[in-house]
Amino acid sequence: MTSTPDTLSRIAILGTGLIGTSIALAAFRAGIEVAGWDADGDVLARAGSSGSLTAAATLEEAVRGADLVVVSTPIGAVAEVAAAALTAAPDAVVTDAASIKSRIVDDLEALAGDESRRFVAAHPMGGSERSGPEHASASVVDGIVWVIAPTERTDQHAVALVDGFVRRIGAHPVHLTPERHDRLVAFVSHLPQVASTSLMGLAVTEEVDEPDLLLLAAGGFRDLTRLAASNPSLWSDILLGNRDQIADAIDLFTTRLHELRAQILRGRAADVERTFDDAKQARLRLATKPQVRSGVAVLQVEIPDEPGALARITRVLGEGEVNIEDLQIVHSPEGGRGTVHLTVGAPSAELAAGVLRGGGYDPIRLA
Amino acid sequence: MTSTPDTLSRIAILGTGLIGTSIALAAFRAGIEVAGWDADGDVLARAGSSGSLTAAATLEEAVRGADLVVVSTPIGAVAEVAAAALTAAPDAVVTDAASIKSRIVDDLEALAGDESRRFVAAHPMGGSERSGPEHASASVVDGIVWVIAPTERTDQHAVALVDGFVRRIGAHPVHLTPERHDRLVAFVSHLPQVASTSLMGLAVTEEVDEPDLLLLAAGGFRDLTRLAASNPSLWSDILLGNRDQIADAIDLFTTRLHELRAQILRGRAADVERTFDDAKQARLRLATKPQVRSGVAVLQVEIPDEPGALARITRVLGEGEVNIEDLQIVHSPEGGRGTVHLTVGAPSAELAAGVLRGGGYDPIRLA
């Protein structure tokens, strides 16, 4: 382990699906050599077509000469593949990209013993609704929060190497213990998924008796059930791998639901209103907080509610050489008709604001 | 009650906030004369500025000569105002616009007795995140589902008059009993609101101990908590007014959450995966169903992931005289990077699709 973040010249990616190949593309862009391996030869070949990595025939060949090995297989294989990498590359640091941490750290310590000091558990909190290496892009990891979750026994040089790698490829490291990571994602990621799936499941069960039910399903219902279309086997792995934290989060959530239900049944209008007002204030504060994707900026712009208004603002930005990452006409409670949220790369925020002001708009930076 | 939908020439709007004034604007557009009254003189004056209605000094003056009276006050005042309208206009049909129905029907029958046969409970399922007459627009009611919820005792001519009025101003009537309406909205509107508020409330409570919590809050969490910023007093009125149905919906929801929790804790991967897969299939079916706003069409278009791509598609549509109602770059699980969902008025769907094909795009109509 003589490499430092600056001298790190070669990495291996084990598991070349969407996230693995996206990391490979971001590393390649940063001048780092990448070898890749995947248990599925077809996936590996498609990842090789990205031009960012050299396909290796075996795990051992991939990790040879690597300063850092990134394990980005499905959750169930991470500990085993990481242990194999620690053995095959005795001088390398090994890290992973899975959505849960404590379970993986425990499994790896059982498999690799003291060698697991060279393993730095991590979770790049980016992704895409697509899967497979052909949908990979360096933009999947640009500016995202990348949780680094070492244990007390993890080698500090290994942690520093991973931290430096994350910064070098353009992401934003946040250090948490594995337990805190798992608790926080249970609330902000796993519980929303569980709530969305349960709401959709309930509606479709009720729909059997009430065929008009989904005819009345407007924007709010669609917002809340969008996550329900996520990958079932991926989510089964995540929830079972973080079962204690998610069980705790579900308990706290249902307790709140029961409390609100009791307030409603007892007709306690002031209590219900206060519960709603507390949540409203919190949500309005959240709207002004930076998103996980801290590498982007969000600008709010009022536009006239008339034909051509969108064409004009996108033309103004295009002529100003501003690349729009996302554009949303806001129908959220804190916004209004004719309000647009523009997402641009953080380095372009000033440029975009200037171009908009030059075009007669009055942008407000939200994040 | 000698008027028919076609001969209906004059209506009164009692309560001239956003929804009342939006109905006034849509009626005015359809050639119907509108008188308006509001308990708040300032709100009434602002509504008068819309040019769609004549402000009346009293409720009695407003309803004089009206074929139809629409009560669009806050929920707590609907029954009382409707009863006053039935007395003041003994030949008119009276309807309302509140989000709950059984409670209002019961309260009105207690107040107005047999006269309540001329009252047709209704719920235009449109609205805006804004409030106040200055944000009203006929587009708020264009093409929306407008539930008409008569009881067994409601006069059939009165029901036909309201049905015809709804069609004439451009909305889509759906007939349900008050009880069915209240049950269905408990699932597709009230429960999502309760879930969103409870999730946000829980996260902000946990945040006290875990200040990093909301740093990790990505798109999924934001989607699920967007509704939490809704109006607290409005929601307190709605939930207390539909307390039995919402209590039942919360019970069924928490039961599902507990079942899923038990599957997770017991490590039943196949059961969890099946629960998620059932919800996923239901959500994908929902994505292809028409929205409540059945007067609009949604077109899905793939665009290249490059600068200027949005400017080009909005320019093509603008040059083709297509008015874009909404545009969203889709990051939902069923879509992908570079996919845009365009919402246009239903009558423009064919035009928009033709203009897009002419511009080299391959639009798919979703709804």
XYZ file of C-alpha atoms in Angstrom:
734
model
C 0.000 0.000 0.000
C 2.516 2.576 -1.132
C 0.158 4.371 -3.496
C -1.492 7.658 -2.580
C -4.576 9.132 -4.198
C -2.371 11.230 -6.510
C -0.096 8.391 -7.596
C -2.931 5.871 -7.917
C -2.573 4.738 -11.496
C -4.487 1.505 -11.874
C -7.761 0.123 -10.491
C -9.772 -3.022 -10.998
C -13.563 -3.109 -11.243
C -15.128 -6.436 -10.212
C -18.710 -6.489 -11.421
C -19.140 -4.388 -14.554
C -22.833 -3.545 -14.513
C -24.158 -0.015 -14.635
C -22.480 1.281 -11.484
C -19.161 -0.560 -12.000
C -18.822 0.610 -15.600
C -19.861 4.155 -14.629
C -17.046 4.208 -12.034
C -14.699 2.849 -14.715
C -15.681 5.654 -17.096
C -15.160 8.321 -14.414
C -11.775 6.823 -13.458
C -10.674 6.562 -17.102
C -11.632 10.224 -17.576
C -9.386 11.044 -14.571
C -6.425 9.337 -16.252
C -6.582 6.100 -14.289
C -6.050 2.743 -15.988
C -8.925 0.295 -15.406
C -9.124 -3.490 -15.634
C -12.561 -5.092 -15.392
C -13.966 -8.509 -14.633
C -17.484 -9.851 -14.344
C -18.763 -13.347 -13.611
C -21.011 -12.903 -16.667
C -18.831 -12.874 -19.788
C -21.501 -11.148 -21.840
C -21.819 -8.278 -19.326
C -18.017 -7.975 -19.283
C -17.838 -7.816 -23.086
C -20.494 -5.072 -23.187
C -18.576 -3.146 -20.488
C -15.400 -3.497 -22.569
C -17.181 -1.767 -25.450
C -17.350 1.395 -23.328
C -13.625 1.838 -24.032
C -12.944 2.628 -20.396
C -11.621 -0.722 -19.231
C -9.588 -3.732 -20.299
C -11.571 -6.944 -19.875
C -9.725 -9.553 -17.806
C -10.326 -13.295 -18.110
C -10.251 -13.890 -14.356
C -10.630 -11.961 -11.107
C -6.946 -12.616 -10.381
C -5.870 -11.170 -13.739
C -8.030 -8.087 -13.195
C -6.576 -7.180 -9.789
C -2.936 -7.775 -10.792
C -1.051 -4.496 -10.338
C -4.119 -2.608 -9.130
C -3.715 -0.035 -6.360
C -7.438 -0.139 -5.662
C -10.104 -2.785 -6.326
C -13.767 -1.728 -6.496
C -16.283 -4.535 -5.928
C -19.556 -3.622 -7.623
C -21.303 -6.978 -7.876
C -24.846 -7.642 -6.634
C -25.053 -7.399 -2.824
C -25.080 -11.164 -2.247
C -21.665 -11.625 -3.876
C -19.799 -8.605 -2.459
C -18.180 -10.196 0.631
C -17.010 -13.292 -1.227
C -15.585 -11.343 -4.177
C -13.930 -8.809 -1.864
C -12.304 -11.622 0.133
C -11.002 -13.186 -3.077
C -9.603 -9.799 -4.137
C -7.830 -9.297 -0.783
C -6.163 -12.677 -1.281
C -5.283 -12.189 -4.941
C -3.935 -8.649 -4.456
C -2.115 -8.562 -1.117
C -0.928 -4.964 -1.550
C -4.162 -3.438 -2.849
C -6.916 -1.597 -1.073
C -10.380 -3.084 -1.707
C -13.655 -1.153 -1.542
C -17.257 -1.793 -2.584
C -20.347 0.008 -3.852
C -23.242 -1.774 -2.147
C -26.312 -0.047 -0.651
C -25.877 -1.664 2.779
C -22.743 -1.739 4.892
C -22.804 -3.482 8.327
C -23.793 -6.868 6.961
C -21.061 -6.754 4.309
C -18.399 -5.651 6.801
C -19.373 -8.492 9.182
C -19.436 -11.111 6.433
C -16.076 -9.982 5.112
C -14.422 -10.030 8.546
C -15.640 -13.605 8.954
C -14.177 -14.565 5.579
C -10.943 -12.530 5.503
C -10.026 -11.980 9.168
C -7.260 -9.468 9.674
C -6.867 -8.896 5.938
C -10.185 -7.052 6.057
C -8.236 -4.069 7.441
C -7.523 -3.298 3.756
C -11.264 -3.250 2.956
C -13.010 0.142 3.005
C -16.802 -0.216 2.878
C -18.373 2.479 0.696
C -21.635 3.431 -0.995
C -21.727 5.735 -4.010
C -25.253 7.145 -3.707
C -25.876 7.464 -7.392
C -27.409 5.201 -9.935
C -29.866 5.108 -12.703
C -33.249 3.567 -13.235
C -31.598 1.578 -16.026
C -29.189 -1.280 -15.589
C -26.373 -2.841 -17.579
C -22.997 -1.475 -18.740
C -24.432 -0.029 -21.960
C -26.335 2.553 -19.878
C -23.271 3.479 -17.817
C -21.996 7.044 -17.829
C -19.445 9.004 -15.820
C -22.336 11.371 -15.070
C -23.890 8.646 -12.878
C -21.198 9.408 -10.259
C -20.512 13.094 -11.003
C -20.950 15.112 -7.840
C -22.830 12.448 -5.911
C -22.492 11.800 -2.188
C -20.207 8.771 -1.794
C -20.448 7.388 1.729
C -17.174 5.957 3.098
C -17.892 3.683 6.059
C -14.747 2.315 7.694
C -14.757 0.384 10.968
C -12.421 1.059 13.906
C -10.085 -1.561 12.519
C -9.883 -0.269 8.963
C -6.406 0.900 7.907
C -6.298 4.707 7.832
C -4.101 4.798 4.730
C -6.683 2.652 2.959
C -9.443 5.088 3.959
C -7.382 8.027 2.697
C -6.762 6.265 -0.620
C -10.488 5.680 -1.184
C -11.355 9.233 -0.097
C -8.807 10.626 -2.556
C -10.036 8.365 -5.357
C -13.637 9.503 -4.829
C -12.637 13.171 -4.973
C -10.381 12.589 -7.993
C -13.215 11.099 -10.055
C -15.541 13.979 -9.162
C -17.709 12.738 -6.290
C -18.200 13.992 -2.731
C -17.058 11.705 0.128
C -19.064 11.645 3.394
C -17.608 9.563 6.259
C -20.030 7.583 8.454
C -19.770 4.371 10.472
C -21.388 1.338 8.800
C -24.141 1.369 11.450
C -24.978 5.052 10.984
C -24.992 4.641 7.211
C -27.439 1.760 7.487
C -29.679 3.657 9.893
C -29.780 6.810 7.770
C -30.485 5.019 4.476
C -33.215 3.014 6.239
C -35.052 6.320 6.780
C -34.313 8.265 3.615
C -34.064 5.472 1.063
C -35.391 2.109 2.258
C -38.498 3.325 4.105
C -39.668 5.506 1.182
C -39.300 2.447 -1.052
C -41.291 0.275 1.371
C -44.006 2.939 1.737
C -44.297 3.367 -2.018
C -44.517 -0.364 -2.693
C -47.067 -0.879 0.116
C -49.258 1.979 -1.100
C -49.271 0.647 -4.658
C -49.915 -2.898 -3.428
C -52.821 -1.719 -1.307
C -54.397 0.295 -4.132
C -54.236 -2.588 -6.576
C -55.799 -4.941 -4.009
C -58.620 -2.468 -3.389
C -59.008 -1.982 -7.130
C -60.364 -5.528 -7.433
C -63.510 -4.333 -5.606
C -63.403 -0.747 -6.849
C -62.503 -0.664 -10.541
C -62.831 3.149 -10.610
C -60.111 3.534 -7.989
C -57.200 4.246 -10.289
C -59.312 6.522 -12.491
C -59.166 8.955 -9.580
C -55.408 8.486 -9.061
C -53.932 11.922 -9.668
C -50.458 13.393 -9.417
C -49.996 12.878 -5.691
C -50.679 9.163 -5.907
C -48.397 8.862 -8.923
C -45.576 10.707 -7.124
C -45.858 8.420 -4.123
C -45.913 5.196 -6.113
C -43.223 5.988 -8.695
C -40.579 4.107 -6.672
C -42.828 1.043 -6.619
C -41.629 0.196 -10.136
C -38.082 -0.461 -8.861
C -36.209 -3.756 -9.248
C -37.778 -6.403 -6.919
C -34.730 -8.668 -6.465
C -32.371 -5.749 -5.837
C -34.748 -4.436 -3.156
C -35.231 -7.828 -1.589
C -31.432 -8.030 -1.188
C -31.185 -4.516 0.267
C -34.051 -4.898 2.762
C -33.013 -8.321 3.992
C -29.430 -7.098 4.286
C -30.512 -4.147 6.448
C -33.376 -5.908 8.194
C -32.964 -4.613 11.744
C -32.716 -0.967 10.729
C -35.580 -1.174 8.258
C -37.762 -3.011 10.798
C -37.078 -0.199 13.258
C -37.884 2.457 10.646
C -41.157 0.717 9.699
C -42.102 0.554 13.392
C -41.509 4.262 13.911
C -43.426 5.039 10.705
C -46.477 2.938 11.592
C -46.446 4.391 15.107
C -46.687 7.881 13.612
C -49.468 6.739 11.284
C -51.408 5.295 14.223
C -50.952 8.497 16.223
C -52.262 10.586 13.348
C -55.141 8.133 12.866
C -56.088 8.512 16.539
C -55.986 12.323 16.288
C -58.266 12.151 13.227
C -60.746 9.722 14.788
C -60.953 11.817 17.954
C -61.582 14.923 15.863
C -58.552 16.744 17.274
C -58.298 19.336 14.491
C -55.615 21.433 16.188
C -53.348 18.386 16.682
C -53.797 17.224 13.084
C -53.113 20.714 11.815
C -49.951 20.990 13.924
C -48.705 17.601 12.689
C -49.233 18.771 9.112
C -47.689 22.157 9.742
C -44.526 20.654 11.284
C -44.101 18.401 8.250
C -44.800 21.279 5.878
C -42.130 23.490 7.445
C -39.629 20.615 7.307
C -40.417 19.939 3.644
C -40.026 23.596 2.717
C -36.613 23.618 4.444
C -35.665 20.471 2.521
C -36.577 22.175 -0.766
C -33.835 24.718 -0.140
C -31.217 22.131 0.837
C -28.689 20.812 -1.644
C -29.568 17.491 -3.213
C -27.392 14.413 -2.785
C -26.028 15.206 -6.203
C -24.049 18.085 -4.789
C -22.223 18.521 -8.077
C -25.302 20.121 -9.564
C -27.098 23.395 -8.993
C -30.839 23.971 -9.179
C -32.169 27.295 -10.429
C -35.798 28.299 -10.073
C -37.152 30.519 -12.830
C -40.634 31.919 -13.378
C -41.767 31.682 -16.981
C -44.960 32.976 -18.581
C -47.746 30.400 -18.921
C -47.937 30.667 -22.719
C -46.942 28.780 -25.891
C -43.251 29.047 -26.725
C -42.198 29.976 -23.184
C -40.241 26.746 -22.715
C -38.763 26.945 -26.205
C -37.502 30.424 -25.423
C -35.792 29.564 -22.132
C -34.148 26.430 -23.510
C -32.967 28.403 -26.573
C -31.503 31.161 -24.380
C -29.610 28.556 -22.341
C -28.476 26.635 -25.434
C -27.148 29.812 -27.077
C -25.333 30.568 -23.838
C -23.636 27.137 -24.045
C -25.317 25.972 -20.831
C -25.960 22.228 -20.700
C -29.300 21.517 -18.989
C -29.087 18.360 -16.869
C -32.732 18.377 -15.929
C -35.755 20.601 -16.362
C -38.977 20.273 -14.478
C -42.146 22.336 -14.606
C -42.964 22.525 -10.928
C -46.382 21.494 -9.690
C -45.168 20.914 -6.168
C -46.867 22.644 -3.261
C -43.947 25.002 -2.756
C -43.862 26.036 -6.403
C -46.435 27.078 -8.909
C -47.706 27.019 -12.449
C -45.129 28.627 -14.705
C -42.232 27.841 -12.401
C -39.351 25.828 -13.837
C -36.572 24.099 -11.912
C -33.419 23.873 -14.017
C -30.622 21.568 -12.955
C -27.152 22.327 -14.282
C -23.666 21.215 -13.300
C -22.453 23.170 -10.268
C -19.547 24.727 -12.188
C -22.094 26.095 -14.696
C -24.375 27.649 -12.068
C -22.957 31.180 -12.346
C -22.852 30.980 -16.138
C -26.453 29.759 -16.265
C -27.674 32.468 -13.887
C -25.901 35.151 -15.947
C -27.273 33.821 -19.235
C -30.793 33.742 -17.755
C -30.547 37.290 -16.412
C -29.261 38.387 -19.830
C -32.387 36.803 -21.321
C -34.663 38.780 -19.021
C -35.300 36.042 -16.453
C -34.865 36.336 -12.697
C -33.345 33.024 -11.546
C -33.231 31.996 -7.880
C -30.610 29.431 -6.889
C -32.230 26.708 -4.764
C -29.303 24.321 -4.367
C -85.972 23.785 -12.340
C -87.019 24.263 -15.924
C -83.506 24.823 -17.254
C -81.564 22.110 -19.056
C -77.798 21.977 -19.531
C -78.169 23.601 -22.955
C -80.425 26.427 -21.820
C -78.532 27.053 -18.581
C -77.605 30.707 -18.907
C -76.661 31.953 -15.465
C -74.837 30.474 -12.475
C -73.736 31.753 -9.089
C -70.383 30.930 -7.490
C -70.402 31.122 -3.681
C -66.790 31.173 -2.482
C -64.514 32.770 -5.076
C -61.128 31.315 -4.207
C -58.959 29.460 -6.691
C -61.420 26.680 -7.526
C -64.538 28.878 -7.520
C -62.977 31.485 -9.781
C -61.544 28.774 -12.054
C -65.065 27.355 -12.482
C -66.297 30.912 -13.144
C -63.661 31.372 -15.853
C -64.538 28.044 -17.510
C -68.274 28.869 -17.381
C -67.718 32.386 -18.752
C -65.688 30.864 -21.604
C -68.684 28.586 -22.330
C -70.986 31.606 -22.659
C -72.585 31.348 -19.222
C -73.233 34.441 -17.123
C -71.673 34.241 -13.642
C -72.441 36.073 -10.412
C -70.005 35.638 -7.541
C -70.065 36.128 -3.797
C -67.506 35.487 -1.064
C -67.665 36.092 2.689
C -64.312 37.858 2.314
C -64.847 41.097 0.394
C -61.184 41.307 -0.592
C -61.211 37.801 -2.101
C -64.414 38.692 -3.964
C -62.891 41.900 -5.346
C -59.831 39.996 -6.604
C -62.106 37.398 -8.206
C -64.044 40.203 -9.898
C -60.811 41.365 -11.521
C -60.714 38.106 -13.478
C -63.482 39.547 -15.632
C -65.422 36.289 -15.474
C -67.992 37.189 -12.829
C -70.101 40.012 -11.468
C -69.445 40.530 -7.763
C -72.628 40.473 -5.678
C -73.003 42.229 -2.331
C -74.853 39.334 -0.690
C -75.397 35.614 -1.174
C -79.053 36.350 -1.942
C -78.141 38.832 -4.662
C -75.664 36.376 -6.202
C -78.129 33.495 -6.529
C -80.994 35.633 -7.879
C -81.930 34.309 -11.320
C -79.269 31.576 -11.255
C -80.115 28.171 -12.770
C -77.238 26.583 -10.883
C -75.390 27.592 -7.701
C -71.880 26.234 -7.101
C -70.724 26.298 -3.469
C -66.906 26.415 -3.390
C -66.230 27.656 0.129
C -63.902 25.902 2.586
C -65.297 22.507 3.656
C -66.547 23.688 7.050
C -68.920 26.242 5.476
C -70.301 24.199 2.565
C -73.446 22.740 4.192
C -74.510 26.033 5.741
C -73.923 28.065 2.563
C -75.647 25.425 0.426
C -78.677 25.458 2.757
C -78.836 29.247 2.517
C -78.656 29.008 -1.269
C -81.506 26.437 -1.398
C -83.656 28.850 0.616
C -82.694 31.974 -1.317
C -83.088 30.370 -4.758
C -86.081 28.025 -4.540
C -85.920 27.099 -8.251
C -82.173 26.598 -8.589
C -80.051 23.481 -8.434
C -77.210 23.726 -5.895
C -73.936 21.800 -6.106
C -70.568 21.967 -4.346
C -66.864 21.376 -4.972
C -65.591 19.925 -1.693
C -63.134 17.018 -1.385
C -65.423 14.964 0.871
C -69.050 14.067 0.261
C -70.921 11.909 2.840
C -70.435 14.335 5.710
C -71.615 17.283 3.634
C -74.668 15.408 2.340
C -75.609 14.390 5.904
C -75.091 17.888 7.305
C -77.113 19.441 4.511
C -80.017 17.002 4.926
C -80.119 17.910 8.602
C -80.203 21.615 7.747
C -82.386 21.678 4.628
C -84.589 18.580 4.907
C -86.524 17.789 1.757
C -85.106 20.827 -0.064
C -81.784 18.972 -0.192
C -83.238 16.998 -3.120
C -82.084 19.979 -5.229
C -78.512 19.606 -3.929
C -76.089 17.542 -6.060
C -72.881 16.762 -4.185
C -69.859 16.970 -6.498
C -66.067 17.074 -6.456
C -64.064 18.556 -9.312
C -60.765 16.682 -8.927
C -58.558 19.502 -10.080
C -56.758 22.251 -8.297
C -53.467 23.942 -8.018
C -50.734 24.141 -5.430
C -51.520 27.862 -5.311
C -54.571 29.448 -3.764
C -56.561 32.629 -4.268
C -58.593 33.928 -7.210
C -55.586 35.622 -8.837
C -54.151 32.155 -9.584
C -57.411 30.835 -11.032
C -57.535 29.612 -14.609
C -60.060 27.743 -16.727
C -57.245 25.230 -17.275
C -57.596 24.155 -13.618
C -60.825 22.368 -14.574
C -60.094 21.531 -18.235
C -60.526 17.830 -18.789
C -60.456 16.862 -15.121
C -62.518 14.086 -13.569
C -65.503 15.738 -11.839
C -67.178 13.312 -9.473
C -70.969 13.703 -9.221
C -72.214 12.008 -6.055
C -76.019 12.124 -5.722
C -77.925 10.199 -3.059
C -81.008 8.045 -3.706
C -83.151 11.058 -2.883
C -81.453 13.556 -5.187
C -83.666 14.888 -7.971
C -82.672 13.266 -11.282
C -83.224 16.478 -13.258
C -80.831 18.241 -10.897
C -78.228 15.521 -11.478
C -78.662 15.840 -15.247
C -78.249 19.626 -15.044
C -74.955 19.334 -13.136
C -73.711 16.570 -15.467
C -74.474 18.736 -18.493
C -72.838 21.798 -16.922
C -69.662 19.820 -16.194
C -69.466 18.587 -19.782
C -70.260 22.025 -21.184
C -67.336 23.671 -19.355
C -64.940 20.960 -20.534
C -64.628 18.473 -17.670
C -65.397 14.763 -17.416
C -68.227 13.681 -15.069
C -67.918 10.376 -13.169
C -70.957 9.269 -11.126
C -70.345 7.620 -7.726
C -72.321 7.429 -4.486
C -71.021 9.761 -1.735
C -69.792 6.719 0.225
C -67.849 5.249 -2.698
C -66.334 8.629 -3.522
C -65.141 9.003 0.065
C -63.715 5.484 0.145
C -61.857 5.867 -3.155
C -60.335 9.262 -2.361
C -59.274 7.916 1.057
C -57.012 5.470 -0.812
C -55.779 7.514 -3.773
C -55.681 11.003 -2.289
C -55.969 11.121 1.523
C -53.733 8.141 2.346
C -50.879 9.345 0.082
C -51.099 12.708 1.848
C -51.003 11.063 5.284
C -48.071 8.827 4.269
C -46.126 11.759 2.864
C -46.674 13.923 5.930
C -45.795 11.066 8.310
C -42.593 10.231 6.411
C -41.454 13.852 6.474
C -42.380 14.207 10.138
C -40.440 11.070 11.012
C -37.340 12.149 9.087
C -37.236 15.562 10.708
C -37.621 13.993 14.172
C -34.758 11.583 13.465
C -32.701 14.453 12.040
C -32.371 15.922 15.526
C -30.109 12.987 16.390
C -28.684 12.502 12.916
C -27.882 15.836 11.306
C -26.523 14.091 8.187
C -29.882 12.438 7.531
C -31.242 14.866 4.982
C -27.855 15.148 3.248
C -28.543 11.631 2.013
C -32.133 12.437 0.996
C -32.208 11.872 -2.739
C -34.916 11.958 -5.384
C -37.012 9.119 -3.981
C -37.362 10.760 -0.591
C -38.149 14.093 -2.225
C -40.822 12.496 -4.435
C -42.493 10.885 -1.433
C -42.480 13.999 0.731
C -43.511 16.590 -1.867
C -47.163 16.426 -0.752
C -46.078 17.118 2.829
C -45.871 20.823 1.966
C -49.647 20.998 1.414
C -52.001 23.314 3.314
C -52.372 22.072 6.964
C -55.817 23.520 7.731
C -57.302 22.328 4.435
C -56.031 18.809 5.160
C -57.205 18.848 8.740
C -60.713 19.644 7.426
C -60.565 16.912 4.781
C -59.244 14.179 7.080
C -61.614 14.919 9.950
C -64.480 15.126 7.472
C -63.657 11.672 6.088
C -62.406 10.180 9.335
C -63.909 6.687 9.150
C -62.704 6.002 5.619
C -59.237 7.411 6.247
C -58.920 5.467 9.507
C -59.774 2.303 7.590
C -57.259 3.118 4.845
C -54.500 3.803 7.417
C -55.290 0.467 9.089
C -54.990 -1.454 5.841
C -51.780 0.408 4.988
C -50.089 -0.250 8.337
C -51.191 -3.888 8.160
C -49.396 -4.227 4.819
C -46.321 -2.500 6.246
C -46.282 -4.898 9.207
C -46.638 -7.900 6.895
C -43.728 -6.730 4.781
C -41.704 -6.021 7.945
C -42.341 -9.579 9.145
C -41.264 -11.028 5.776
C -38.058 -8.969 5.939
C -37.234 -9.898 9.557
C -37.822 -13.586 8.823
C -35.543 -13.362 5.793
C -38.254 -14.519 3.393
C -36.583 -13.250 0.234
C -39.041 -14.896 -2.162
C -42.050 -13.347 -0.369
C -40.461 -9.874 -0.310
C -39.560 -10.157 -3.957
C -43.107 -11.217 -4.862
C -44.592 -8.295 -2.888
C -42.306 -5.921 -4.756
C -42.974 -7.538 -8.102
C -46.772 -7.325 -7.679
C -46.486 -3.617 -6.875
C -44.078 -3.060 -9.767
C -46.436 -4.652 -12.287
C -49.337 -2.569 -10.933
C -47.297 0.644 -11.152
C -46.240 -0.091 -14.719
C -49.901 -0.636 -15.645
C -50.789 2.661 -13.958
C -48.139 4.460 -16.035
C -50.067 3.531 -19.164
C -53.457 4.566 -17.753
C -54.960 7.953 -18.458
C -54.436 10.518 -15.731
C -57.327 12.109 -13.870
C -56.768 15.046 -16.152
C -58.218 13.097 -19.039
C -58.254 16.221 -21.172
C -54.518 15.963 -21.647
C -52.298 13.540 -23.511
C -48.833 12.414 -22.490
C -46.254 11.631 -25.155
C -42.997 9.871 -24.377
C -40.058 10.872 -26.560
C -36.438 9.761 -26.463
C -33.994 12.633 -26.913
C -30.203 12.522 -27.185
C -28.338 13.166 -23.917
C -26.504 16.245 -25.220
C -26.536 20.045 -24.999
C -29.296 21.674 -27.022
C -31.453 18.538 -27.176
C -34.217 20.135 -25.097
C -33.966 23.423 -26.961
C -34.457 21.553 -30.224
C -37.559 19.598 -29.189
C -39.241 22.630 -27.606
C -38.432 24.692 -30.728
C -39.875 22.001 -33.022
C -43.083 21.958 -30.957
C -43.271 25.759 -30.760
C -42.866 26.110 -34.530
C -45.607 23.511 -34.928
C -47.910 25.685 -32.773
C -48.148 22.992 -30.081
C -48.658 24.369 -26.578
C -46.690 22.293 -24.051
C -48.634 21.948 -20.787
C -45.862 20.120 -19.006
C -42.467 18.672 -19.777
C -40.563 16.307 -17.566
C -37.205 14.650 -18.043
C -37.989 11.205 -16.716
C -35.869 9.642 -14.015
C -38.603 7.253 -12.977
C -37.933 3.536 -12.858
C -40.014 2.873 -15.941
C -38.221 5.514 -17.982
C -34.630 6.401 -18.617
C -32.039 9.105 -19.053
C -32.873 11.105 -22.162
C -36.564 10.296 -22.003
C -38.998 13.196 -21.945
C -42.683 13.086 -21.046
C -44.583 15.854 -22.816
C -48.089 16.755 -21.693
C -50.314 18.494 -24.211
C -54.049 19.120 -24.416
C -55.821 15.994 -25.668
C -57.112 17.766 -28.795
C -53.470 18.590 -29.667
C -52.174 15.030 -29.236
C -52.327 14.104 -32.908
C -50.884 17.446 -33.966
C -48.037 17.104 -31.446
C -47.249 13.540 -32.509
C -47.200 14.592 -36.170
C -44.981 17.607 -35.486
C -42.581 15.408 -33.482
C -42.408 12.756 -36.195
C -41.757 15.522 -38.726
C -38.867 16.639 -36.531
C -37.323 13.175 -36.543
C -38.622 12.027 -33.145
C -40.499 8.826 -32.424
C -43.203 9.730 -29.890
C -45.124 7.078 -27.926
C -48.505 8.101 -26.521
C -48.753 7.048 -22.865
C -52.085 8.571 -21.917
